[in-house]
mmCIF file with all atom_site columns, C-alpha atoms in Angstrom:
data_model
loop_
_atom_site.group_PDB
_atom_site.id
_atom_site.type_symbol
_atom_site.label_atom_id
_atom_site.label_alt_id
_atom_site.label_comp_id
_atom_site.label_asym_id
_atom_site.label_entity_id
_atom_site.label_seq_id
_atom_site.pdbx_PDB_ins_code
_atom_site.Cartn_x
_atom_site.Cartn_y
_atom_site.Cartn_z
_atom_site.occupancy
_atom_site.B_iso_or_equiv
_atom_site.pdbx_formal_charge
_atom_site.auth_seq_id
_atom_site.auth_comp_id
_atom_site.auth_asym_id
_atom_site.auth_atom_id
_atom_site.pdbx_PDB_model_num
ATOM 1   C CA . UNK A 1 1   ? -23.722 -15.860 39.739  1.00 46.00 ? 1   UNK A CA 1
ATOM 2   C CA . UNK A 1 2   ? -24.049 -13.129 37.571  1.00 48.00 ? 2   UNK A CA 1
ATOM 3   C CA . UNK A 1 3   ? -25.059 -13.093 33.820  1.00 49.00 ? 3   UNK A CA 1
ATOM 4   C CA . UNK A 1 4   ? -21.410 -12.713 32.899  1.00 47.00 ? 4   UNK A CA 1
ATOM 5   C CA . UNK A 1 5   ? -20.084 -15.325 34.861  1.00 49.00 ? 5   UNK A CA 1
ATOM 6   C CA . UNK A 1 6   ? -23.138 -17.459 33.739  1.00 48.00 ? 6   UNK A CA 1
ATOM 7   C CA . UNK A 1 7   ? -22.149 -16.861 30.428  1.00 48.00 ? 7   UNK A CA 1
ATOM 8   C CA . UNK A 1 8   ? -17.821 -17.544 30.756  1.00 46.00 ? 8   UNK A CA 1
ATOM 9   C CA . UNK A 1 9   ? -19.469 -20.446 32.723  1.00 45.00 ? 9   UNK A CA 1
ATOM 10  C CA . UNK A 1 10  ? -21.087 -22.176 30.207  1.00 46.00 ? 10  UNK A CA 1
ATOM 11  C CA . UNK A 1 11  ? -18.304 -21.227 27.313  1.00 45.00 ? 11  UNK A CA 1
ATOM 12  C CA . UNK A 1 12  ? -15.882 -23.143 29.748  1.00 45.00 ? 12  UNK A CA 1
ATOM 13  C CA . UNK A 1 13  ? -18.072 -25.922 30.019  1.00 43.00 ? 13  UNK A CA 1
ATOM 14  C CA . UNK A 1 14  ? -19.191 -26.398 25.534  1.00 49.00 ? 14  UNK A CA 1
ATOM 15  C CA . UNK A 1 15  ? -15.498 -25.985 24.029  1.00 55.00 ? 15  UNK A CA 1
ATOM 16  C CA . UNK A 1 16  ? -15.452 -26.198 20.442  1.00 64.00 ? 16  UNK A CA 1
ATOM 17  C CA . UNK A 1 17  ? -16.540 -29.554 19.242  1.00 73.00 ? 17  UNK A CA 1
ATOM 18  C CA . UNK A 1 18  ? -13.086 -31.596 17.610  1.00 77.00 ? 18  UNK A CA 1
ATOM 19  C CA . UNK A 1 19  ? -13.259 -33.208 13.889  1.00 81.00 ? 19  UNK A CA 1
ATOM 20  C CA . UNK A 1 20  ? -13.338 -37.209 14.607  1.00 77.00 ? 20  UNK A CA 1
ATOM 21  C CA . UNK A 1 21  ? -12.021 -37.161 10.755  1.00 87.00 ? 21  UNK A CA 1
ATOM 22  C CA . UNK A 1 22  ? -10.978 -34.625 7.402   1.00 90.00 ? 22  UNK A CA 1
ATOM 23  C CA . UNK A 1 23  ? -13.078 -35.230 4.533   1.00 92.00 ? 23  UNK A CA 1
ATOM 24  C CA . UNK A 1 24  ? -12.084 -35.056 1.324   1.00 94.00 ? 24  UNK A CA 1
ATOM 25  C CA . UNK A 1 25  ? -14.604 -31.178 0.861   1.00 94.00 ? 25  UNK A CA 1
ATOM 26  C CA . UNK A 1 26  ? -13.465 -29.756 3.598   1.00 96.00 ? 26  UNK A CA 1
ATOM 27  C CA . UNK A 1 27  ? -11.980 -26.293 3.728   1.00 96.00 ? 27  UNK A CA 1
ATOM 28  C CA . UNK A 1 28  ? -8.164  -26.253 5.608   1.00 95.00 ? 28  UNK A CA 1
ATOM 29  C CA . UNK A 1 29  ? -7.952  -22.828 6.699   1.00 94.00 ? 29  UNK A CA 1
ATOM 30  C CA . UNK A 1 30  ? -4.458  -22.678 7.463   1.00 91.00 ? 30  UNK A CA 1
ATOM 31  C CA . UNK A 1 31  ? -1.356  -21.056 5.774   1.00 89.00 ? 31  UNK A CA 1
ATOM 32  C CA . UNK A 1 32  ? 0.671   -23.869 5.180   1.00 90.00 ? 32  UNK A CA 1
ATOM 33  C CA . UNK A 1 33  ? 0.806   -23.718 2.108   1.00 89.00 ? 33  UNK A CA 1
ATOM 34  C CA . UNK A 1 34  ? 1.372   -27.574 1.909   1.00 91.00 ? 34  UNK A CA 1
ATOM 35  C CA . UNK A 1 35  ? -2.634  -27.815 2.395   1.00 92.00 ? 35  UNK A CA 1
ATOM 36  C CA . UNK A 1 36  ? -3.088  -26.053 -1.141  1.00 92.00 ? 36  UNK A CA 1
ATOM 37  C CA . UNK A 1 37  ? -3.621  -29.227 -3.551  1.00 94.00 ? 37  UNK A CA 1
ATOM 38  C CA . UNK A 1 38  ? -6.406  -30.371 -0.901  1.00 95.00 ? 38  UNK A CA 1
ATOM 39  C CA . UNK A 1 39  ? -9.687  -31.043 -2.754  1.00 95.00 ? 39  UNK A CA 1
ATOM 40  C CA . UNK A 1 40  ? -11.504 -29.292 -0.532  1.00 96.00 ? 40  UNK A CA 1
ATOM 41  C CA . UNK A 1 41  ? -9.069  -26.023 -0.745  1.00 96.00 ? 41  UNK A CA 1
ATOM 42  C CA . UNK A 1 42  ? -8.988  -26.631 -5.329  1.00 96.00 ? 42  UNK A CA 1
ATOM 43  C CA . UNK A 1 43  ? -12.631 -26.603 -4.810  1.00 96.00 ? 43  UNK A CA 1
ATOM 44  C CA . UNK A 1 44  ? -12.820 -23.409 -2.644  1.00 97.00 ? 44  UNK A CA 1
ATOM 45  C CA . UNK A 1 45  ? -9.939  -21.724 -5.242  1.00 96.00 ? 45  UNK A CA 1
ATOM 46  C CA . UNK A 1 46  ? -12.288 -21.918 -8.256  1.00 96.00 ? 46  UNK A CA 1
ATOM 47  C CA . UNK A 1 47  ? -15.230 -21.147 -6.194  1.00 96.00 ? 47  UNK A CA 1
ATOM 48  C CA . UNK A 1 48  ? -13.134 -18.165 -5.442  1.00 96.00 ? 48  UNK A CA 1
ATOM 49  C CA . UNK A 1 49  ? -12.315 -17.320 -8.553  1.00 95.00 ? 49  UNK A CA 1
ATOM 50  C CA . UNK A 1 50  ? -16.413 -17.580 -10.184 1.00 94.00 ? 50  UNK A CA 1
ATOM 51  C CA . UNK A 1 51  ? -17.135 -14.885 -8.001  1.00 94.00 ? 51  UNK A CA 1
ATOM 52  C CA . UNK A 1 52  ? -14.061 -12.601 -8.246  1.00 93.00 ? 52  UNK A CA 1
ATOM 53  C CA . UNK A 1 53  ? -16.165 -10.496 -11.342 1.00 93.00 ? 53  UNK A CA 1
ATOM 54  C CA . UNK A 1 54  ? -19.374 -10.318 -9.556  1.00 94.00 ? 54  UNK A CA 1
ATOM 55  C CA . UNK A 1 55  ? -16.947 -8.609  -5.995  1.00 95.00 ? 55  UNK A CA 1
ATOM 56  C CA . UNK A 1 56  ? -14.760 -6.540  -8.287  1.00 93.00 ? 56  UNK A CA 1
ATOM 57  C CA . UNK A 1 57  ? -18.163 -5.495  -10.368 1.00 92.00 ? 57  UNK A CA 1
ATOM 58  C CA . UNK A 1 58  ? -19.912 -4.922  -6.576  1.00 93.00 ? 58  UNK A CA 1
ATOM 59  C CA . UNK A 1 59  ? -20.312 -0.877  -5.912  1.00 91.00 ? 59  UNK A CA 1
ATOM 60  C CA . UNK A 1 60  ? -20.968 -0.836  -2.537  1.00 93.00 ? 60  UNK A CA 1
ATOM 61  C CA . UNK A 1 61  ? -20.283 -3.111  0.809   1.00 92.00 ? 61  UNK A CA 1
ATOM 62  C CA . UNK A 1 62  ? -23.847 -4.563  1.286   1.00 94.00 ? 62  UNK A CA 1
ATOM 63  C CA . UNK A 1 63  ? -23.073 -6.045  -1.921  1.00 95.00 ? 63  UNK A CA 1
ATOM 64  C CA . UNK A 1 64  ? -20.275 -7.637  -1.747  1.00 95.00 ? 64  UNK A CA 1
ATOM 65  C CA . UNK A 1 65  ? -21.092 -9.422  1.626   1.00 95.00 ? 65  UNK A CA 1
ATOM 66  C CA . UNK A 1 66  ? -24.051 -11.000 -0.229  1.00 95.00 ? 66  UNK A CA 1
ATOM 67  C CA . UNK A 1 67  ? -21.868 -11.965 -2.504  1.00 96.00 ? 67  UNK A CA 1
ATOM 68  C CA . UNK A 1 68  ? -19.352 -13.605 0.132   1.00 96.00 ? 68  UNK A CA 1
ATOM 69  C CA . UNK A 1 69  ? -22.646 -15.242 1.752   1.00 96.00 ? 69  UNK A CA 1
ATOM 70  C CA . UNK A 1 70  ? -23.379 -16.816 -1.660  1.00 96.00 ? 70  UNK A CA 1
ATOM 71  C CA . UNK A 1 71  ? -20.464 -18.598 -1.962  1.00 97.00 ? 71  UNK A CA 1
ATOM 72  C CA . UNK A 1 72  ? -20.428 -19.635 1.821   1.00 97.00 ? 72  UNK A CA 1
ATOM 73  C CA . UNK A 1 73  ? -24.104 -20.993 0.928   1.00 96.00 ? 73  UNK A CA 1
ATOM 74  C CA . UNK A 1 74  ? -22.746 -22.768 -1.632  1.00 96.00 ? 74  UNK A CA 1
ATOM 75  C CA . UNK A 1 75  ? -19.749 -24.453 -0.797  1.00 96.00 ? 75  UNK A CA 1
ATOM 76  C CA . UNK A 1 76  ? -21.579 -25.396 2.274   1.00 95.00 ? 76  UNK A CA 1
ATOM 77  C CA . UNK A 1 77  ? -25.268 -26.638 0.480   1.00 96.00 ? 77  UNK A CA 1
ATOM 78  C CA . UNK A 1 78  ? -23.735 -27.922 -2.411  1.00 95.00 ? 78  UNK A CA 1
ATOM 79  C CA . UNK A 1 79  ? -20.514 -29.814 -2.169  1.00 95.00 ? 79  UNK A CA 1
ATOM 80  C CA . UNK A 1 80  ? -21.180 -30.395 1.519   1.00 95.00 ? 80  UNK A CA 1
ATOM 81  C CA . UNK A 1 81  ? -17.513 -28.252 2.345   1.00 96.00 ? 81  UNK A CA 1
ATOM 82  C CA . UNK A 1 82  ? -17.089 -26.913 6.691   1.00 96.00 ? 82  UNK A CA 1
ATOM 83  C CA . UNK A 1 83  ? -14.396 -23.993 6.726   1.00 97.00 ? 83  UNK A CA 1
ATOM 84  C CA . UNK A 1 84  ? -12.132 -26.237 9.430   1.00 96.00 ? 84  UNK A CA 1
ATOM 85  C CA . UNK A 1 85  ? -9.034  -25.065 11.331  1.00 95.00 ? 85  UNK A CA 1
ATOM 86  C CA . UNK A 1 86  ? -6.813  -26.369 14.081  1.00 93.00 ? 86  UNK A CA 1
ATOM 87  C CA . UNK A 1 87  ? -6.934  -25.116 17.511  1.00 92.00 ? 87  UNK A CA 1
ATOM 88  C CA . UNK A 1 88  ? -4.372  -23.940 19.092  1.00 89.00 ? 88  UNK A CA 1
ATOM 89  C CA . UNK A 1 89  ? -5.456  -24.959 22.686  1.00 88.00 ? 89  UNK A CA 1
ATOM 90  C CA . UNK A 1 90  ? -5.578  -29.554 21.488  1.00 87.00 ? 90  UNK A CA 1
ATOM 91  C CA . UNK A 1 91  ? -4.173  -29.630 18.608  1.00 88.00 ? 91  UNK A CA 1
ATOM 92  C CA . UNK A 1 92  ? -7.325  -31.253 16.714  1.00 91.00 ? 92  UNK A CA 1
ATOM 93  C CA . UNK A 1 93  ? -9.880  -29.920 13.763  1.00 93.00 ? 93  UNK A CA 1
ATOM 94  C CA . UNK A 1 94  ? -11.984 -27.339 14.234  1.00 94.00 ? 94  UNK A CA 1
ATOM 95  C CA . UNK A 1 95  ? -15.476 -25.566 12.340  1.00 94.00 ? 95  UNK A CA 1
ATOM 96  C CA . UNK A 1 96  ? -14.165 -21.898 11.930  1.00 95.00 ? 96  UNK A CA 1
ATOM 97  C CA . UNK A 1 97  ? -17.393 -19.338 13.519  1.00 95.00 ? 97  UNK A CA 1
ATOM 98  C CA . UNK A 1 98  ? -19.762 -17.818 10.696  1.00 95.00 ? 98  UNK A CA 1
ATOM 99  C CA . UNK A 1 99  ? -17.375 -14.950 10.611  1.00 95.00 ? 99  UNK A CA 1
ATOM 100 C CA . UNK A 1 100 ? -13.718 -16.408 10.895  1.00 95.00 ? 100 UNK A CA 1
ATOM 101 C CA . UNK A 1 101 ? -15.594 -18.195 6.863   1.00 96.00 ? 101 UNK A CA 1
ATOM 102 C CA . UNK A 1 102 ? -16.779 -14.570 6.508   1.00 95.00 ? 102 UNK A CA 1
ATOM 103 C CA . UNK A 1 103 ? -13.816 -13.231 6.739   1.00 95.00 ? 103 UNK A CA 1
ATOM 104 C CA . UNK A 1 104 ? -11.626 -15.829 5.295   1.00 96.00 ? 104 UNK A CA 1
ATOM 105 C CA . UNK A 1 105 ? -13.822 -15.996 2.194   1.00 96.00 ? 105 UNK A CA 1
ATOM 106 C CA . UNK A 1 106 ? -13.534 -12.222 1.535   1.00 95.00 ? 106 UNK A CA 1
ATOM 107 C CA . UNK A 1 107 ? -9.639  -11.993 1.465   1.00 94.00 ? 107 UNK A CA 1
ATOM 108 C CA . UNK A 1 108 ? -9.249  -14.841 -0.768  1.00 95.00 ? 108 UNK A CA 1
ATOM 109 C CA . UNK A 1 109 ? -11.581 -12.735 -2.950  1.00 95.00 ? 109 UNK A CA 1
ATOM 110 C CA . UNK A 1 110 ? -9.667  -9.612  -2.255  1.00 93.00 ? 110 UNK A CA 1
ATOM 111 C CA . UNK A 1 111 ? -6.383  -11.103 -3.188  1.00 93.00 ? 111 UNK A CA 1
ATOM 112 C CA . UNK A 1 112 ? -7.538  -13.394 -6.409  1.00 93.00 ? 112 UNK A CA 1
ATOM 113 C CA . UNK A 1 113 ? -8.321  -9.246  -7.257  1.00 90.00 ? 113 UNK A CA 1
ATOM 114 C CA . UNK A 1 114 ? -5.520  -7.703  -6.309  1.00 88.00 ? 114 UNK A CA 1
ATOM 115 C CA . UNK A 1 115 ? -2.324  -10.450 -5.400  1.00 74.00 ? 115 UNK A CA 1
ATOM 116 C CA . UNK A 1 116 ? -0.726  -10.359 -8.109  1.00 55.00 ? 116 UNK A CA 1
ATOM 117 C CA . UNK A 1 117 ? -0.679  -6.611  -8.851  1.00 52.00 ? 117 UNK A CA 1
ATOM 118 C CA . UNK A 1 118 ? 2.462   -3.979  -7.698  1.00 50.00 ? 118 UNK A CA 1
ATOM 119 C CA . UNK A 1 119 ? 1.870   -1.783  -5.918  1.00 51.00 ? 119 UNK A CA 1
ATOM 120 C CA . UNK A 1 120 ? 3.256   2.019   -7.103  1.00 55.00 ? 120 UNK A CA 1
ATOM 121 C CA . UNK A 1 121 ? 5.717   3.345   -5.687  1.00 57.00 ? 121 UNK A CA 1
ATOM 122 C CA . UNK A 1 122 ? 4.830   5.874   -2.953  1.00 62.00 ? 122 UNK A CA 1
ATOM 123 C CA . UNK A 1 123 ? 5.599   9.341   -4.036  1.00 64.00 ? 123 UNK A CA 1
ATOM 124 C CA . UNK A 1 124 ? 8.450   11.306  -2.111  1.00 63.00 ? 124 UNK A CA 1
ATOM 125 C CA . UNK A 1 125 ? 7.215   14.367  -0.137  1.00 63.00 ? 125 UNK A CA 1
ATOM 126 C CA . UNK A 1 126 ? 9.370   16.988  -0.927  1.00 60.00 ? 126 UNK A CA 1
ATOM 127 C CA . UNK A 1 127 ? 10.351  16.832  3.323   1.00 64.00 ? 127 UNK A CA 1
ATOM 128 C CA . UNK A 1 128 ? 11.548  13.888  2.691   1.00 65.00 ? 128 UNK A CA 1
ATOM 129 C CA . UNK A 1 129 ? 13.737  14.463  0.042   1.00 60.00 ? 129 UNK A CA 1
ATOM 130 C CA . UNK A 1 130 ? 15.327  17.446  1.547   1.00 61.00 ? 130 UNK A CA 1
ATOM 131 C CA . UNK A 1 131 ? 16.399  14.924  3.799   1.00 64.00 ? 131 UNK A CA 1
ATOM 132 C CA . UNK A 1 132 ? 17.505  11.919  2.250   1.00 64.00 ? 132 UNK A CA 1
ATOM 133 C CA . UNK A 1 133 ? 19.861  14.755  0.109   1.00 61.00 ? 133 UNK A CA 1
ATOM 134 C CA . UNK A 1 134 ? 23.925  15.607  0.874   1.00 57.00 ? 134 UNK A CA 1
ATOM 135 C CA . UNK A 1 135 ? 25.576  17.436  2.608   1.00 57.00 ? 135 UNK A CA 1
ATOM 136 C CA . UNK A 1 136 ? 25.892  20.753  1.714   1.00 51.00 ? 136 UNK A CA 1
ATOM 137 C CA . UNK A 1 137 ? 29.298  22.223  1.037   1.00 54.00 ? 137 UNK A CA 1
ATOM 138 C CA . UNK A 1 138 ? 30.549  25.379  2.541   1.00 50.00 ? 138 UNK A CA 1
ATOM 139 C CA . UNK A 1 139 ? 34.285  26.929  3.141   1.00 49.00 ? 139 UNK A CA 1
ATOM 140 C CA . UNK A 1 140 ? 34.135  28.035  6.552   1.00 52.00 ? 140 UNK A CA 1
ATOM 141 C CA . UNK A 1 141 ? 31.290  27.659  9.196   1.00 51.00 ? 141 UNK A CA 1
ATOM 142 C CA . UNK A 1 142 ? 28.322  29.277  8.558   1.00 51.00 ? 142 UNK A CA 1
ATOM 143 C CA . UNK A 1 143 ? 28.800  29.724  4.849   1.00 53.00 ? 143 UNK A CA 1
ATOM 144 C CA . UNK A 1 144 ? 27.688  27.806  1.675   1.00 50.00 ? 144 UNK A CA 1
ATOM 145 C CA . UNK A 1 145 ? 29.752  27.676  -1.464  1.00 52.00 ? 145 UNK A CA 1
ATOM 146 C CA . UNK A 1 146 ? 28.620  29.450  -4.029  1.00 51.00 ? 146 UNK A CA 1
ATOM 147 C CA . UNK A 1 147 ? 30.323  27.839  -6.393  1.00 53.00 ? 147 UNK A CA 1
ATOM 148 C CA . UNK A 1 148 ? 27.980  26.424  -9.561  1.00 51.00 ? 148 UNK A CA 1
ATOM 149 C CA . UNK A 1 149 ? 26.835  22.817  -9.986  1.00 52.00 ? 149 UNK A CA 1
ATOM 150 C CA . UNK A 1 150 ? 27.574  21.294  -13.476 1.00 56.00 ? 150 UNK A CA 1
ATOM 151 C CA . UNK A 1 151 ? 24.801  21.491  -15.330 1.00 51.00 ? 151 UNK A CA 1
ATOM 152 C CA . UNK A 1 152 ? 22.852  19.300  -16.945 1.00 53.00 ? 152 UNK A CA 1
ATOM 153 C CA . UNK A 1 153 ? 23.240  18.026  -20.250 1.00 55.00 ? 153 UNK A CA 1
ATOM 154 C CA . UNK A 1 154 ? 20.169  19.842  -21.855 1.00 50.00 ? 154 UNK A CA 1
ATOM 155 C CA . UNK A 1 155 ? 21.272  22.789  -20.968 1.00 49.00 ? 155 UNK A CA 1
ATOM 156 C CA . UNK A 1 156 ? 25.235  22.622  -21.770 1.00 48.00 ? 156 UNK A CA 1
ATOM 157 C CA . UNK A 1 157 ? 23.551  22.172  -25.518 1.00 51.00 ? 157 UNK A CA 1
ATOM 158 C CA . UNK A 1 158 ? 22.501  25.671  -25.712 1.00 52.00 ? 158 UNK A CA 1
ATOM 159 C CA . UNK A 1 159 ? 23.940  28.594  -26.219 1.00 53.00 ? 159 UNK A CA 1
ATOM 160 C CA . UNK A 1 160 ? 26.413  30.453  -23.164 1.00 57.00 ? 160 UNK A CA 1
ATOM 161 C CA . UNK A 1 161 ? 24.404  30.783  -20.165 1.00 57.00 ? 161 UNK A CA 1
ATOM 162 C CA . UNK A 1 162 ? 25.502  34.053  -17.723 1.00 63.00 ? 162 UNK A CA 1
ATOM 163 C CA . UNK A 1 163 ? 27.770  32.675  -14.778 1.00 65.00 ? 163 UNK A CA 1
ATOM 164 C CA . UNK A 1 164 ? 26.042  35.337  -12.324 1.00 71.00 ? 164 UNK A CA 1
ATOM 165 C CA . UNK A 1 165 ? 22.519  34.861  -13.012 1.00 70.00 ? 165 UNK A CA 1
ATOM 166 C CA . UNK A 1 166 ? 23.832  30.934  -13.051 1.00 68.00 ? 166 UNK A CA 1
ATOM 167 C CA . UNK A 1 167 ? 24.694  31.547  -9.141  1.00 69.00 ? 167 UNK A CA 1
ATOM 168 C CA . UNK A 1 168 ? 21.987  33.270  -8.636  1.00 74.00 ? 168 UNK A CA 1
ATOM 169 C CA . UNK A 1 169 ? 19.961  30.660  -9.135  1.00 73.00 ? 169 UNK A CA 1
ATOM 170 C CA . UNK A 1 170 ? 22.051  27.853  -7.296  1.00 73.00 ? 170 UNK A CA 1
ATOM 171 C CA . UNK A 1 171 ? 22.016  29.970  -4.318  1.00 75.00 ? 171 UNK A CA 1
ATOM 172 C CA . UNK A 1 172 ? 18.664  30.697  -4.298  1.00 75.00 ? 172 UNK A CA 1
ATOM 173 C CA . UNK A 1 173 ? 17.912  26.348  -4.423  1.00 73.00 ? 173 UNK A CA 1
ATOM 174 C CA . UNK A 1 174 ? 19.800  25.679  -1.480  1.00 73.00 ? 174 UNK A CA 1
ATOM 175 C CA . UNK A 1 175 ? 17.567  28.273  0.050   1.00 74.00 ? 175 UNK A CA 1
ATOM 176 C CA . UNK A 1 176 ? 15.001  26.509  -0.504  1.00 69.00 ? 176 UNK A CA 1
ATOM 177 C CA . UNK A 1 177 ? 16.597  22.798  0.633   1.00 68.00 ? 177 UNK A CA 1
ATOM 178 C CA . UNK A 1 178 ? 16.966  25.023  4.197   1.00 66.00 ? 178 UNK A CA 1
ATOM 179 C CA . UNK A 1 179 ? 13.636  25.865  4.452   1.00 63.00 ? 179 UNK A CA 1
ATOM 180 C CA . UNK A 1 180 ? 12.486  22.248  3.962   1.00 62.00 ? 180 UNK A CA 1
ATOM 181 C CA . UNK A 1 181 ? 14.326  21.308  6.697   1.00 61.00 ? 181 UNK A CA 1
ATOM 182 C CA . UNK A 1 182 ? 10.842  22.741  8.348   1.00 59.00 ? 182 UNK A CA 1
ATOM 183 C CA . UNK A 1 183 ? 7.965   21.647  7.598   1.00 55.00 ? 183 UNK A CA 1
ATOM 184 C CA . UNK A 1 184 ? 6.254   24.962  8.542   1.00 54.00 ? 184 UNK A CA 1
ATOM 185 C CA . UNK A 1 185 ? 8.100   26.350  6.020   1.00 56.00 ? 185 UNK A CA 1
ATOM 186 C CA . UNK A 1 186 ? 7.633   23.682  3.198   1.00 58.00 ? 186 UNK A CA 1
ATOM 187 C CA . UNK A 1 187 ? 4.910   25.935  1.444   1.00 58.00 ? 187 UNK A CA 1
ATOM 188 C CA . UNK A 1 188 ? 7.037   28.720  0.915   1.00 61.00 ? 188 UNK A CA 1
ATOM 189 C CA . UNK A 1 189 ? 10.235  26.831  -0.217  1.00 60.00 ? 189 UNK A CA 1
ATOM 190 C CA . UNK A 1 190 ? 7.191   25.479  -3.290  1.00 62.00 ? 190 UNK A CA 1
ATOM 191 C CA . UNK A 1 191 ? 6.485   28.646  -4.320  1.00 63.00 ? 191 UNK A CA 1
ATOM 192 C CA . UNK A 1 192 ? 10.065  29.147  -4.550  1.00 65.00 ? 192 UNK A CA 1
ATOM 193 C CA . UNK A 1 193 ? 11.345  26.234  -6.147  1.00 64.00 ? 193 UNK A CA 1
ATOM 194 C CA . UNK A 1 194 ? 8.363   26.983  -8.826  1.00 68.00 ? 194 UNK A CA 1
ATOM 195 C CA . UNK A 1 195 ? 10.226  30.782  -9.368  1.00 67.00 ? 195 UNK A CA 1
ATOM 196 C CA . UNK A 1 196 ? 13.387  29.004  -9.504  1.00 64.00 ? 196 UNK A CA 1
ATOM 197 C CA . UNK A 1 197 ? 12.668  26.572  -12.357 1.00 67.00 ? 197 UNK A CA 1
ATOM 198 C CA . UNK A 1 198 ? 10.892  29.248  -13.968 1.00 70.00 ? 198 UNK A CA 1
ATOM 199 C CA . UNK A 1 199 ? 14.305  31.577  -14.215 1.00 67.00 ? 199 UNK A CA 1
ATOM 200 C CA . UNK A 1 200 ? 16.811  28.773  -15.388 1.00 68.00 ? 200 UNK A CA 1
ATOM 201 C CA . UNK A 1 201 ? 13.383  27.108  -18.167 1.00 67.00 ? 201 UNK A CA 1
ATOM 202 C CA . UNK A 1 202 ? 14.435  31.190  -19.241 1.00 66.00 ? 202 UNK A CA 1
ATOM 203 C CA . UNK A 1 203 ? 18.305  31.164  -19.129 1.00 63.00 ? 203 UNK A CA 1
ATOM 204 C CA . UNK A 1 204 ? 18.497  27.674  -20.403 1.00 60.00 ? 204 UNK A CA 1
ATOM 205 C CA . UNK A 1 205 ? 15.671  28.974  -23.214 1.00 62.00 ? 205 UNK A CA 1
ATOM 206 C CA . UNK A 1 206 ? 17.921  32.622  -24.126 1.00 54.00 ? 206 UNK A CA 1
ATOM 207 C CA . UNK A 1 207 ? 14.198  33.729  -23.076 1.00 48.00 ? 207 UNK A CA 1
ATOM 208 C CA . UNK A 1 208 ? 14.818  37.418  -22.461 1.00 49.00 ? 208 UNK A CA 1
ATOM 209 C CA . UNK A 1 209 ? 13.381  38.198  -18.759 1.00 47.00 ? 209 UNK A CA 1
ATOM 210 C CA . UNK A 1 210 ? 14.455  39.019  -15.113 1.00 45.00 ? 210 UNK A CA 1
ATOM 211 C CA . UNK A 1 211 ? 15.495  36.839  -12.260 1.00 44.00 ? 211 UNK A CA 1
ATOM 212 C CA . UNK A 1 212 ? 14.139  38.091  -9.173  1.00 46.00 ? 212 UNK A CA 1
ATOM 213 C CA . UNK A 1 213 ? 16.190  38.014  -5.986  1.00 44.00 ? 213 UNK A CA 1
#
């Protein structure tokens, strides 16, 4: 038989040994939250709390891996802990592999640091905002209404603004929204949007200037 076949036969002949009993300091690797009260799991969380400060200060992956290995070594050698899980085939408790133990410790450290931190809302792009906008009002097929929208509160409290200038600004804003429907035109739309904002500020603050067509 080939080397691969011999390896497969060996693995089938020697399955992961099952454990006769669970010790008090065993760390039960499971998603069942009721197991969190097991003494070994409580001890595990205490060691994670002690090591998370060092893990936060670690600047590279090598240092973080060393911290993870140190926690595993301390749990196994000082407290006699074993990392165990339920084998899906036999339904019995078995020891996890070294890689699985490292993954569990690393995940626990990251969760202890970031688990209670709410992520900031993602900033939407102009393209996404354009897709969420309400349909434009139209008087007939192919024509867009030029009726100006209601002025914001900060503008309504200032001196009157030329109505024709406002109509021009609102019409240019609608043209920008149409450009946003095509992702390749987004950059052009951003430049036009900046010009519209500048003209709007000039009008609402009564600053002299000419509105570009």
